[in-house]
Tab-separated table of C-alpha atoms and ligand atoms in Angstrom:
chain	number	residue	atom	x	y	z
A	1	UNK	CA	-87.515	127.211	210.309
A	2	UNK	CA	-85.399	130.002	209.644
A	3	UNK	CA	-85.976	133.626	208.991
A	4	UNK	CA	-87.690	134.634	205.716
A	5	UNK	CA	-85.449	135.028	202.614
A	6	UNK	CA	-83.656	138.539	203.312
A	7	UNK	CA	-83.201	141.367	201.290
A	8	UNK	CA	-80.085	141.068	199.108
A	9	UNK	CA	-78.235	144.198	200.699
A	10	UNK	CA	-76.807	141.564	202.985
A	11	UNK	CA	-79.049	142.742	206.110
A	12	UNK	CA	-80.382	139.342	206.488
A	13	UNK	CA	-78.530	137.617	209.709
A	14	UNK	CA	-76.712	134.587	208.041
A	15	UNK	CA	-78.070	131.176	208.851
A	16	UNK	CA	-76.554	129.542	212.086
A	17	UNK	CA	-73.218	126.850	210.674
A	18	UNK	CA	-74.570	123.384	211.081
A	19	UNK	CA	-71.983	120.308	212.079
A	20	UNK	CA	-72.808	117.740	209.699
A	21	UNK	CA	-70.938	114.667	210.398
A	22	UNK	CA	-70.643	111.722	208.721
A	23	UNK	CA	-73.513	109.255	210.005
A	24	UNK	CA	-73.088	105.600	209.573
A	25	UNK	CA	-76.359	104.952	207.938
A	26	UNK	CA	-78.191	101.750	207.096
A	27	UNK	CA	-80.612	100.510	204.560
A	28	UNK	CA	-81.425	103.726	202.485
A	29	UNK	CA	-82.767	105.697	205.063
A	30	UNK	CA	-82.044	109.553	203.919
A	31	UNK	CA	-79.749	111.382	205.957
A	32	UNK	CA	-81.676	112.956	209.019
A	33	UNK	CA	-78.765	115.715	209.119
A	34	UNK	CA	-79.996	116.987	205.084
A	35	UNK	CA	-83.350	116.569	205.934
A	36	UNK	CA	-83.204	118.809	209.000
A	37	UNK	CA	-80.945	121.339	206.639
A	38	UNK	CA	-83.475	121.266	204.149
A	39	UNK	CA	-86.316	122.182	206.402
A	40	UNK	CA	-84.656	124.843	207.458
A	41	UNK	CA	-84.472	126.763	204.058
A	42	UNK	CA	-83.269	126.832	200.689
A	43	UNK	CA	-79.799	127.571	201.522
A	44	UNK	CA	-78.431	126.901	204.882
A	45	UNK	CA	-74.661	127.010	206.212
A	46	UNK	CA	-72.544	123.718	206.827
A	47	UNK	CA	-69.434	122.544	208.138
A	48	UNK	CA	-67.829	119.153	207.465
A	49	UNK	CA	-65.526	116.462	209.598
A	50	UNK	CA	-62.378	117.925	207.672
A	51	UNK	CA	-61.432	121.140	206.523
A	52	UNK	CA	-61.697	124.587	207.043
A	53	UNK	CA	-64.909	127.053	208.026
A	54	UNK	CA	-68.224	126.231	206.677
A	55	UNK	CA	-69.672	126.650	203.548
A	56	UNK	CA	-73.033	127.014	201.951
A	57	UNK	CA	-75.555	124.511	200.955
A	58	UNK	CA	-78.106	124.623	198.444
A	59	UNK	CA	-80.631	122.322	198.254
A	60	UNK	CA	-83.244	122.976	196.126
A	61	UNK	CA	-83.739	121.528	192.890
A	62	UNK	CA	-83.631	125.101	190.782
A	63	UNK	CA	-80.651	126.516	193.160
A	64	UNK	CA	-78.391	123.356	192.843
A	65	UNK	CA	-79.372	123.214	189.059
A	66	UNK	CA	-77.931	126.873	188.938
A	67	UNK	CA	-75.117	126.711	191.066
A	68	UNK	CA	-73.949	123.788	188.589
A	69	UNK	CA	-74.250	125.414	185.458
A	70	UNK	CA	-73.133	128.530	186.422
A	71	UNK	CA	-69.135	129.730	185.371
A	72	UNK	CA	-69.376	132.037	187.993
A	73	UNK	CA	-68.987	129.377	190.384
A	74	UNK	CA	-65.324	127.752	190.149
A	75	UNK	CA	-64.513	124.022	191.144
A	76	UNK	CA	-60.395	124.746	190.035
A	77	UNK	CA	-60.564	127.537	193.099
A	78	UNK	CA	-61.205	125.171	195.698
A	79	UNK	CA	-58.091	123.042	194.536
A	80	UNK	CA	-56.270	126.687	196.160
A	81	UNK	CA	-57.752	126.393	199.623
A	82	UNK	CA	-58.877	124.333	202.410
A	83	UNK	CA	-62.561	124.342	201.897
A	84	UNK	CA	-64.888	122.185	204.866
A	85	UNK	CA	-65.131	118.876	203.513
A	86	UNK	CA	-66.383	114.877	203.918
A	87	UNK	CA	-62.372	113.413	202.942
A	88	UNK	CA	-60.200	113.397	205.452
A	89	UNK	CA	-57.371	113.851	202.631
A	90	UNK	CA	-57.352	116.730	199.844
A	91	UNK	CA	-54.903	116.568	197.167
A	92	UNK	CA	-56.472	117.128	194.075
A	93	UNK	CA	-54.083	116.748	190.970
A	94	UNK	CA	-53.533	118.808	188.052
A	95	UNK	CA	-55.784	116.827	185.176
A	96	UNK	CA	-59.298	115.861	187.539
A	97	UNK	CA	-61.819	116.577	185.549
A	98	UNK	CA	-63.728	117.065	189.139
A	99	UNK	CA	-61.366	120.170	189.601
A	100	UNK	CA	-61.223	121.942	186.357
A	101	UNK	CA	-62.929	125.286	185.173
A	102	UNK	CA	-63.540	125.856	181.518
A	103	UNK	CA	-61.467	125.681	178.819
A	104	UNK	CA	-59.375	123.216	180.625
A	105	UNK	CA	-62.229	121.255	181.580
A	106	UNK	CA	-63.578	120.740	177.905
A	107	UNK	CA	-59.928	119.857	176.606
A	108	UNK	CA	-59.621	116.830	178.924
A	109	UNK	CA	-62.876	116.125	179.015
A	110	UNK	CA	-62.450	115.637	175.100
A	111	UNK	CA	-59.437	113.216	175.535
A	112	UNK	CA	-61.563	109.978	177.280
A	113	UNK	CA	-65.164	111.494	175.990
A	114	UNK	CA	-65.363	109.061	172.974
A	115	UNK	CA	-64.712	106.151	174.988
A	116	UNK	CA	-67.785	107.055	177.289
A	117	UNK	CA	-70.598	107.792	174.460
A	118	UNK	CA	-74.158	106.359	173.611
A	119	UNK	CA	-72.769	104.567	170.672
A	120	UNK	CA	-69.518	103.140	172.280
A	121	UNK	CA	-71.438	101.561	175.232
A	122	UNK	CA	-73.499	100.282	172.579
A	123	UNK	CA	-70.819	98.338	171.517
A	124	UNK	CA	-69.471	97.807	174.780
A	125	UNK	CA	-73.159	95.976	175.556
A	126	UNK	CA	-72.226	92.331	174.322
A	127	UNK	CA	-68.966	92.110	175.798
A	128	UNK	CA	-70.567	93.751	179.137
A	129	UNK	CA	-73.318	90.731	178.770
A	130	UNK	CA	-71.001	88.430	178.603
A	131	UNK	CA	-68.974	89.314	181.447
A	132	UNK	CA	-71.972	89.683	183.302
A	133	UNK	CA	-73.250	85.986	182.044
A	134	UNK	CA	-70.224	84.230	183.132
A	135	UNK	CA	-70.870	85.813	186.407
A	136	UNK	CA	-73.796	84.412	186.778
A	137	UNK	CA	-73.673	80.856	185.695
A	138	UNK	CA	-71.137	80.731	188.232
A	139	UNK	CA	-73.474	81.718	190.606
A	140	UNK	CA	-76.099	79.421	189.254
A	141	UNK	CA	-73.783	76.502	189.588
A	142	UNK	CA	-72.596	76.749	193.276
A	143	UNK	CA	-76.908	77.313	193.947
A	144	UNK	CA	-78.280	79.356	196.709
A	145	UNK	CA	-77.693	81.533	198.999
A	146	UNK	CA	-74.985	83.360	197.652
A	147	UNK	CA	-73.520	87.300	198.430
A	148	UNK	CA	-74.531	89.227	195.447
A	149	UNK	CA	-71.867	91.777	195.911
A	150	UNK	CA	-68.853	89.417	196.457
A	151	UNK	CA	-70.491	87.326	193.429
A	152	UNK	CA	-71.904	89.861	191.608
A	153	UNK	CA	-71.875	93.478	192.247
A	154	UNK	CA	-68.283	93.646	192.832
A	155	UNK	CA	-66.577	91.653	190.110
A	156	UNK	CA	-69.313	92.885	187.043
A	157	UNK	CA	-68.418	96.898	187.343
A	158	UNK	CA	-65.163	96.046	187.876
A	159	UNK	CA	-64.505	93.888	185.252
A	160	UNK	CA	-66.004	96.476	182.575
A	161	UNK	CA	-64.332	99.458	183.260
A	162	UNK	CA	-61.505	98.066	183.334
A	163	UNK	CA	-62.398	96.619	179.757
A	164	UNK	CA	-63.146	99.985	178.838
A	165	UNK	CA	-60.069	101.431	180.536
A	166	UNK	CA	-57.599	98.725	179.547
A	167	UNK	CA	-56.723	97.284	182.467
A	168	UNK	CA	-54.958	93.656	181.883
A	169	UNK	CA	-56.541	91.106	183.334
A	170	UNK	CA	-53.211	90.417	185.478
A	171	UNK	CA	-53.302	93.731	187.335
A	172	UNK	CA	-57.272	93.963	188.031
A	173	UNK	CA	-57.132	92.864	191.642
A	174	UNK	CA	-54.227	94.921	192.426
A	175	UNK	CA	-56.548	98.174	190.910
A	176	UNK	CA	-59.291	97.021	192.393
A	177	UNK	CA	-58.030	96.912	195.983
A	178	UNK	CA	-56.580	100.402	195.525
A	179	UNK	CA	-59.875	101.899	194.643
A	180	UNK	CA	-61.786	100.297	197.446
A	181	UNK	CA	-59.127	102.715	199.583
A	182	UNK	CA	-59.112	105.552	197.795
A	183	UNK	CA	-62.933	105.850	198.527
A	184	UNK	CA	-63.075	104.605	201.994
A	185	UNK	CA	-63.110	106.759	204.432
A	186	UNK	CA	-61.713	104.201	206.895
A	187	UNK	CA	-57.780	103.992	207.535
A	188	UNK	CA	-57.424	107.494	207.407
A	189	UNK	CA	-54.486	109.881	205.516
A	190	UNK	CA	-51.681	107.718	204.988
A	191	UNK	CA	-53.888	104.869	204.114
A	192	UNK	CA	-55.619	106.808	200.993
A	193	UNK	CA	-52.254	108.195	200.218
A	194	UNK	CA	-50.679	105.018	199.705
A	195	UNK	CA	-53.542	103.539	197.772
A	196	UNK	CA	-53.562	106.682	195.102
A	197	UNK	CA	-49.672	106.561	195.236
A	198	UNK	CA	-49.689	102.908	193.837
A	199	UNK	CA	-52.727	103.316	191.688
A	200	UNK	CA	-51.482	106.877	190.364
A	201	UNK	CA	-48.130	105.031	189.701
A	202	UNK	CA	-49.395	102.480	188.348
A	203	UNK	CA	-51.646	104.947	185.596
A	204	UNK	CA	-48.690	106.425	185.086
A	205	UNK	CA	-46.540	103.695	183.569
A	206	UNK	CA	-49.872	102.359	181.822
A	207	UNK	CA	-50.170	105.016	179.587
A	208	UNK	CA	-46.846	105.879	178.847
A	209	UNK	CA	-46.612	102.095	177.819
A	210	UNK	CA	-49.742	102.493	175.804
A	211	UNK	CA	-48.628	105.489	173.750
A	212	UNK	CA	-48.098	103.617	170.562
A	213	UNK	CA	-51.012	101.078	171.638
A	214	UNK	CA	-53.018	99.443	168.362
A	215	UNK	CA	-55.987	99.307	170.485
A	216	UNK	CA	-59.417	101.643	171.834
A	217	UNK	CA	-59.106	101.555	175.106
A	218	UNK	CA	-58.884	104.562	177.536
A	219	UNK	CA	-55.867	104.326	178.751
A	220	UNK	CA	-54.739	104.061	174.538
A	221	UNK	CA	-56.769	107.358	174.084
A	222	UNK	CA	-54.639	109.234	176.702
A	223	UNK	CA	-51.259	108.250	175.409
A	224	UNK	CA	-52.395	109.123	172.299
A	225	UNK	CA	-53.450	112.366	173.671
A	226	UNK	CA	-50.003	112.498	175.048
A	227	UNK	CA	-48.156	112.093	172.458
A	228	UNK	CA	-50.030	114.534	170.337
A	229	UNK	CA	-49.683	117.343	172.890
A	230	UNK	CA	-53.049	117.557	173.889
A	231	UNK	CA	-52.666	116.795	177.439
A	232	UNK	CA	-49.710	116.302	179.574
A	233	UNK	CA	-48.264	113.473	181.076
A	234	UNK	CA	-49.811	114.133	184.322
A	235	UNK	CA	-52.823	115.346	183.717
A	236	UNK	CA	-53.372	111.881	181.654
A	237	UNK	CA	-52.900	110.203	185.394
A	238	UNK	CA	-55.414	113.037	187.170
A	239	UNK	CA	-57.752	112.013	184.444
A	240	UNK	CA	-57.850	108.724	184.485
A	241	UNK	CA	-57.514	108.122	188.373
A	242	UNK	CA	-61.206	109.091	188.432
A	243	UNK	CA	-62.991	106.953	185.813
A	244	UNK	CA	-61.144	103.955	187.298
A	245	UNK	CA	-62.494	104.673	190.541
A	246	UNK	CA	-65.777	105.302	188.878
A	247	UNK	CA	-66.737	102.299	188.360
A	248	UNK	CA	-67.188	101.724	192.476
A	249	UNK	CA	-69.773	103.973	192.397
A	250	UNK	CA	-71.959	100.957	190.267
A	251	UNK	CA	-71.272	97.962	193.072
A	252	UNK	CA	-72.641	100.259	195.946
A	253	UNK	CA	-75.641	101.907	193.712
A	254	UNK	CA	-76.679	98.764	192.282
A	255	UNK	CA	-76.844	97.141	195.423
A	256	UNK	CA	-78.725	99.734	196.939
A	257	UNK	CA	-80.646	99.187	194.292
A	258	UNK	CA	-81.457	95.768	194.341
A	259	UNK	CA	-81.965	95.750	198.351
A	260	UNK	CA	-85.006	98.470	197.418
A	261	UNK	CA	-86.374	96.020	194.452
A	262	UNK	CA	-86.140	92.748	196.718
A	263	UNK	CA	-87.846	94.179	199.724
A	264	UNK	CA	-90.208	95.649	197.551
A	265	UNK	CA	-92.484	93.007	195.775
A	266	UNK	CA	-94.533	95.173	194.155
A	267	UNK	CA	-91.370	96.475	192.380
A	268	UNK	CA	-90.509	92.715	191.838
A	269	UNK	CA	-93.201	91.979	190.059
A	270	UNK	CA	-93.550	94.624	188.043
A	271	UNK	CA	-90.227	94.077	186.359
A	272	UNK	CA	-90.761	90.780	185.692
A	273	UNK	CA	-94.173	91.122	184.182
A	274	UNK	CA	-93.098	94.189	182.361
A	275	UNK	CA	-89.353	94.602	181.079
A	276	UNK	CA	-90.283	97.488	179.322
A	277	UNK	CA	-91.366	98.953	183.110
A	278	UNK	CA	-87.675	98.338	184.055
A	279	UNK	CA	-86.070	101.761	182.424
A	280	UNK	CA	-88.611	103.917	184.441
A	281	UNK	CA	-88.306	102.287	187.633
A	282	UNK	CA	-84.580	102.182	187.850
A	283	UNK	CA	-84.557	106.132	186.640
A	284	UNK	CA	-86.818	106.329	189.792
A	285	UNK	CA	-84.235	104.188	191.796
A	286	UNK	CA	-82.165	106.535	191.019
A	287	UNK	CA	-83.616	109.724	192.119
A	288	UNK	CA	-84.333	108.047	195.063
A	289	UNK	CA	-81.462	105.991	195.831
A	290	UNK	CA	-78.771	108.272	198.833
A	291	UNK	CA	-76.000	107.681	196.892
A	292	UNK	CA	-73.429	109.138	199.183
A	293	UNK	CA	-72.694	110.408	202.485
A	294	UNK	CA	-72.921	113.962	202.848
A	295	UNK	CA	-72.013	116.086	199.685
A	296	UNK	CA	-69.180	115.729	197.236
A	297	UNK	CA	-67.387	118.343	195.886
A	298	UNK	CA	-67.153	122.503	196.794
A	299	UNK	CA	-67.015	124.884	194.243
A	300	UNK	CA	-66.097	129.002	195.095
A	301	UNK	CA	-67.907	131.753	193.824
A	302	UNK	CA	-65.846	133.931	192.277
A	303	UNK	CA	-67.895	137.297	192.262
A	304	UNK	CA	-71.130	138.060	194.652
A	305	UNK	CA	-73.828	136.111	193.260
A	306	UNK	CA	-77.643	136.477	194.502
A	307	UNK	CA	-78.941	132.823	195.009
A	308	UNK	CA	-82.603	132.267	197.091
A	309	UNK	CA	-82.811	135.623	198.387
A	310	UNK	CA	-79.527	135.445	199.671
A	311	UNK	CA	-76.021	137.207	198.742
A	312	UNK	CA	-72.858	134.690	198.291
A	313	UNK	CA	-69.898	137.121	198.609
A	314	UNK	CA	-67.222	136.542	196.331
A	315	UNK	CA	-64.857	133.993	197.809
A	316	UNK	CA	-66.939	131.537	199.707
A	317	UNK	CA	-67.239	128.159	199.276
A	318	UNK	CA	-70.539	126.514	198.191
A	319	UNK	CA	-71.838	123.262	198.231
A	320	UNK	CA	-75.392	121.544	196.326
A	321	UNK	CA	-76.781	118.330	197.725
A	322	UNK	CA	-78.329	116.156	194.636
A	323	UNK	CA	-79.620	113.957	196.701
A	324	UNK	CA	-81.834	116.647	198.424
A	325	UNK	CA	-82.753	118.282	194.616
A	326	UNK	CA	-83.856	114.889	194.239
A	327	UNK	CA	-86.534	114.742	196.985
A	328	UNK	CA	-87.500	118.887	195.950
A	329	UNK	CA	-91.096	118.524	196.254
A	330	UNK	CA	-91.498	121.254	193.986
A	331	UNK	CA	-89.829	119.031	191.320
A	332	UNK	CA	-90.708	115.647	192.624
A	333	UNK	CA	-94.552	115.666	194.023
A	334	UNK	CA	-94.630	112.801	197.106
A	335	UNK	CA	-90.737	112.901	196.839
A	336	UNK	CA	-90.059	110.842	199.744
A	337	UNK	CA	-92.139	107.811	198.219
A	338	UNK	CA	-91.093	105.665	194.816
A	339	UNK	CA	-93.431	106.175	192.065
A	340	UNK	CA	-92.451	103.441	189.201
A	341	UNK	CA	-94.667	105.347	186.400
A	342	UNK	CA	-93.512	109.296	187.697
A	343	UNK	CA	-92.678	110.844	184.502
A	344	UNK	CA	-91.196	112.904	183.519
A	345	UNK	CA	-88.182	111.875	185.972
A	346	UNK	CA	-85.466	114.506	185.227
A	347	UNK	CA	-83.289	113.852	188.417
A	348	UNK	CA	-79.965	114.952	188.979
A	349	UNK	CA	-78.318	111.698	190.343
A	350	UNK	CA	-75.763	112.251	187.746
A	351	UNK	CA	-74.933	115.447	188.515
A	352	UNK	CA	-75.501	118.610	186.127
A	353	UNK	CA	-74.069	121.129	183.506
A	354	UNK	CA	-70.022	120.633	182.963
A	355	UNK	CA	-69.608	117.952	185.602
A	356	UNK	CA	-72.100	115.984	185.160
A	357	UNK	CA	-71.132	112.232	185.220
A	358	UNK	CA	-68.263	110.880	182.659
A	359	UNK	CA	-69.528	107.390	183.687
A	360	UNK	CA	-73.911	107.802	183.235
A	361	UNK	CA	-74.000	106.009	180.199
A	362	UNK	CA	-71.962	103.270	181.297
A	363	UNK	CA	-73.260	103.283	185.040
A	364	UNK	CA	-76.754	103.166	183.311
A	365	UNK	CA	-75.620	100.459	180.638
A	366	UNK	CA	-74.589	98.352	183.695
A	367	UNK	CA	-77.496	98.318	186.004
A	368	UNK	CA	-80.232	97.750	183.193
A	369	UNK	CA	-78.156	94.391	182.284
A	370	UNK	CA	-77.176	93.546	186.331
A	371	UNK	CA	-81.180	93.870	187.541
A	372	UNK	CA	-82.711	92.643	184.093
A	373	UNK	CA	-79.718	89.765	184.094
A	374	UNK	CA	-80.723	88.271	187.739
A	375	UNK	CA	-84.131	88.842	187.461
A	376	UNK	CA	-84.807	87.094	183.976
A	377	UNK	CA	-82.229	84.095	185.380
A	378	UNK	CA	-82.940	83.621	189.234
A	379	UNK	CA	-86.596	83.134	189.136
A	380	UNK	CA	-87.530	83.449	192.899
A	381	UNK	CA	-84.912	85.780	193.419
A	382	UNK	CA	-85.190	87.352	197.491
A	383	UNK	CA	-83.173	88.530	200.077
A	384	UNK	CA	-81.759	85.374	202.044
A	385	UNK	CA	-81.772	87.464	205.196
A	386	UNK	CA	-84.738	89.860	206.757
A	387	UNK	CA	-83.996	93.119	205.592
A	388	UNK	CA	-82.692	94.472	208.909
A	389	UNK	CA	-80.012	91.494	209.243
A	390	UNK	CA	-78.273	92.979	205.755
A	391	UNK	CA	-74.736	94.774	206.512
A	392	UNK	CA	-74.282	98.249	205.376
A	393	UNK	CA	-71.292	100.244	204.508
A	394	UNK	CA	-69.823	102.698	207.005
A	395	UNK	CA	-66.988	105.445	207.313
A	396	UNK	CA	-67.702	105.619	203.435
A	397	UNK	CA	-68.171	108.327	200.936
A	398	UNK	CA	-70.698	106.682	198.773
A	399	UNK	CA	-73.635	103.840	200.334
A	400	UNK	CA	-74.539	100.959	199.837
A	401	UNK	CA	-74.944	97.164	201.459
A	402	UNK	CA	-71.546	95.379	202.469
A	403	UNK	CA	-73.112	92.200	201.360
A	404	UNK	CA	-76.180	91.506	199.799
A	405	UNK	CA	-77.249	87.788	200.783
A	406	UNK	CA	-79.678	86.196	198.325
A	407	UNK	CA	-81.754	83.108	197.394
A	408	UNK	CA	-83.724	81.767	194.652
B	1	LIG	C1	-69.078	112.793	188.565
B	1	LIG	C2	-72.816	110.080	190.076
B	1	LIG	C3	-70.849	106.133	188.067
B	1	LIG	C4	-67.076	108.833	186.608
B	1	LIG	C5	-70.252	112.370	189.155
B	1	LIG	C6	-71.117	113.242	189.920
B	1	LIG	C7	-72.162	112.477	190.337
B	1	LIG	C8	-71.964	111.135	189.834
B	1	LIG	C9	-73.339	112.939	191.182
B	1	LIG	C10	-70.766	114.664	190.333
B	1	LIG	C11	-71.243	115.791	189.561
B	1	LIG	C12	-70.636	117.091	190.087
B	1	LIG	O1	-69.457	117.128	190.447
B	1	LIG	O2	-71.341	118.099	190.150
B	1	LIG	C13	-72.574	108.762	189.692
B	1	LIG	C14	-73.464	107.644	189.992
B	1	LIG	C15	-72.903	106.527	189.419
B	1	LIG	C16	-71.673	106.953	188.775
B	1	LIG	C17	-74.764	107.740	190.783
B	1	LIG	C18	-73.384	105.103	189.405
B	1	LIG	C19	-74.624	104.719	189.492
B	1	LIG	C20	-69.695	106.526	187.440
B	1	LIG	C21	-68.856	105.683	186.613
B	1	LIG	C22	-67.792	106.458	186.210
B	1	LIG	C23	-67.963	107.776	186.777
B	1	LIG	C24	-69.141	104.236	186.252
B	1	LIG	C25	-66.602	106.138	185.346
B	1	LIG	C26	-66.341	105.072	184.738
B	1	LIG	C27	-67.289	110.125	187.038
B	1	LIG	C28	-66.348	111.231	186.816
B	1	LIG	C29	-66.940	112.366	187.368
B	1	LIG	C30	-68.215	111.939	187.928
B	1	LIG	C31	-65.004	111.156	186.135
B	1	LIG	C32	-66.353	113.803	187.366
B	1	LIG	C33	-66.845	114.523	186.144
B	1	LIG	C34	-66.466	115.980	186.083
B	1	LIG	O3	-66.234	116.616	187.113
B	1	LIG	O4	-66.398	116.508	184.957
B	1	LIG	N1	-70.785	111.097	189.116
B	1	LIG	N2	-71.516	108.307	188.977
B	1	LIG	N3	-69.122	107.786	187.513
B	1	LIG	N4	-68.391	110.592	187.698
B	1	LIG	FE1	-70.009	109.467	188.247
């Protein structure tokens, strides 16, 4: 426990700079190094494998909702420095919607948004079925045990964003295995650098190819875009780079989130019994699900700004941890234990204000139909393994099992 919020004349002695490195966790234990952080108050100071200096954290559910919705806080100013960080590379690109500040943010934003709305995943939802169907006869066929994420987890997000991006079917594993690089942090630099120059390449020539395109994909919308002046050449890459890499973030989520259903019976059954129990329980998944490894993204604060008691002087970096809003007992009571009925559930694993998730419809669209999907079709579904035998990602930004071996 640190000292008592200070006055805001400054007079407070700052909080000591933590080391938080990047832990090779298992299962979905929550990070001891956040936990410890958070104990020690609402905002605490950090510094990260890579980088530069520390930065602050905030972790409380009302603080991070702030920070994140606040202008005076810039993402595009971080881009100009070498902030502490979890990526051993940092080379953001002119057209991320990750680094952009208003207006820039809502003019790109506006380029892809249509393709990531309620009503087109709604018609995305058949095709996303049926992609996921195929998948699974295929699994039904060979029989038990099978790895759910080779199988499963992997192929299913894949295969839909890049239906909604446009991928061809031809390039998909090429796309795929850049990705998987771009987010590891294994392989270091030059690794990452090659994977985003052949994927970034590869964007490139997509679009311009696609700027007289008939059809509605995303990578149609941004040559359109192009062509009409909207955005520029390159910023349609630094846009799109992103969303394809997105769709990751679905393999390793849902299959932290089917480890927590299959070890968890009482979860089991009351999915099965109950579809319309499903929506509630994965919302709680998801607050309670560590999604990543560390935090994501710094933004600066451009002027002082009072936040907790505390003064952030103009110029220093600042980081929120979701994850730890998520488990705010103020906001969550029990927050370390998954209610299926707590309601309301307004978690932040998505993000909030500008940046919140391009992707939450569609990451949401695709775990309702990948748990409902193997539940209603593998009666008997269970971990072919004990729990403690299953793999788990390391030297990774975001969690989640390597494999996921199951039986029915
Ligand atoms: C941003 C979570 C899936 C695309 C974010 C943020 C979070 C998040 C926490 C950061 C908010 C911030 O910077 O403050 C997740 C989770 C997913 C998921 C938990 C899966 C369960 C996806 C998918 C896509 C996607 C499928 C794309 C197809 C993006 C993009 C951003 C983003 C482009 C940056 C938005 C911006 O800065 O304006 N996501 N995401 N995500 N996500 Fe996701």
């Amino acid at each position: 426990i640190t000292e008592e919020p200070g006055p805001l004349t400054g007079q407070a002695p700052p909080p000591p700079v933590r080391d938080w490195p990047a832990l090779d966790l298992d299962g979905t234990e929550f990070d001891p190094v956040l936990a410890g952080l958070m104990s020690e108050g609402p905002l605490t100071r950090i510094r990260l494998p890579f980088g530069e200096g520390w930065a602050w954290l905030a972790t409380r559910y009302e603080d991070v909702k702030l920070v994140t919705n606040d202008p005076r806080f810039s993402r595009a100013e971080v881009t100009r420095r070498q902030v502490t960080r979890l990526a051993p590379n940092f080379a953001p690109r002119p057209g991320s919607l990750a680094w952009a500040d208003q207006p820039a943010h809502n003019r790109l934003r506006r380029a892809v948004a249509g393709a990531f709305t309620v009503s087109a995943m709604k018609q995305l939802r058949p095709r996303a079925q049926e992609i996921l169907d195929e998948l699974v006869d295929g699994v039904v066929r060979d029989g038990p045990p099978v790895d759910l994420v080779e199988r499963v987890l992997e192929p299913f997000p894949l295969t839909v964003v890049s239906e909604v991006m446009g991928v061809p079917p031809a390039d998909r594993d090429r796309v795929h295995a850049w990705t998987r690089q771009i987010i590891s942090t294994s392989g270091g630099t030059e690794a990452a650098d090659r994977a985003k120059k052949g994927l970034y390449g590869w964007i490139g020539e997509t679009v311009r190819a696609r700027a007289v395109s008939p059809a509605e994909d995303v990578y149609t919308l941004l040559g359109a875009a192009v062509a009409r002046g909207e955005i520029t050449a390159e910023e349609a890459v630094g846009l799109a780079g992103p969303l394809q890499i997105g769709g990751e973030a679905v393999t390793h989520h849902s299959g932290q989130t089917l480890f927590l259903i299959l070890t968890r019976p009482e979860l089991t059954e009351r999915m099965r019994a109950r579809p319309e129990a499903r929506g509630p329980v994965l919302d709680e998944l998801l607050r309670y699900i560590p999604h990543r490894s560390t935090v994501g993204l710094a933004r600066i604060a451009l002027e002082d700004v009072e936040l907790a008691g505390r003064r952030i002087r103009a110029g220093e970096p600042v980081y929120v941890s979701y994850l730890a809003a998520n488990r705010d007992p103020d906001a969550f009571p029990d927050p370390d234990t998954i209610h299926p009925d707590r309601d309301p559930n307004p978690h932040l694993a998505f993000g909030n204000g500008p940046h919140h998730c391009t992707g939450a419809v569609l990451a949401r669209l695709q775990t309702e139909l990948l748990v409902g999907t193997l539940l209603d079709r593998l009666p008997g579904l269970r971990l072919a393994v004990p729990p403690e035998q299953v793999r788990w990602r390391h030297k990774t930004m975001i969690r989640g099992p390597r494999t996921l071996p199951v039986t029915w």
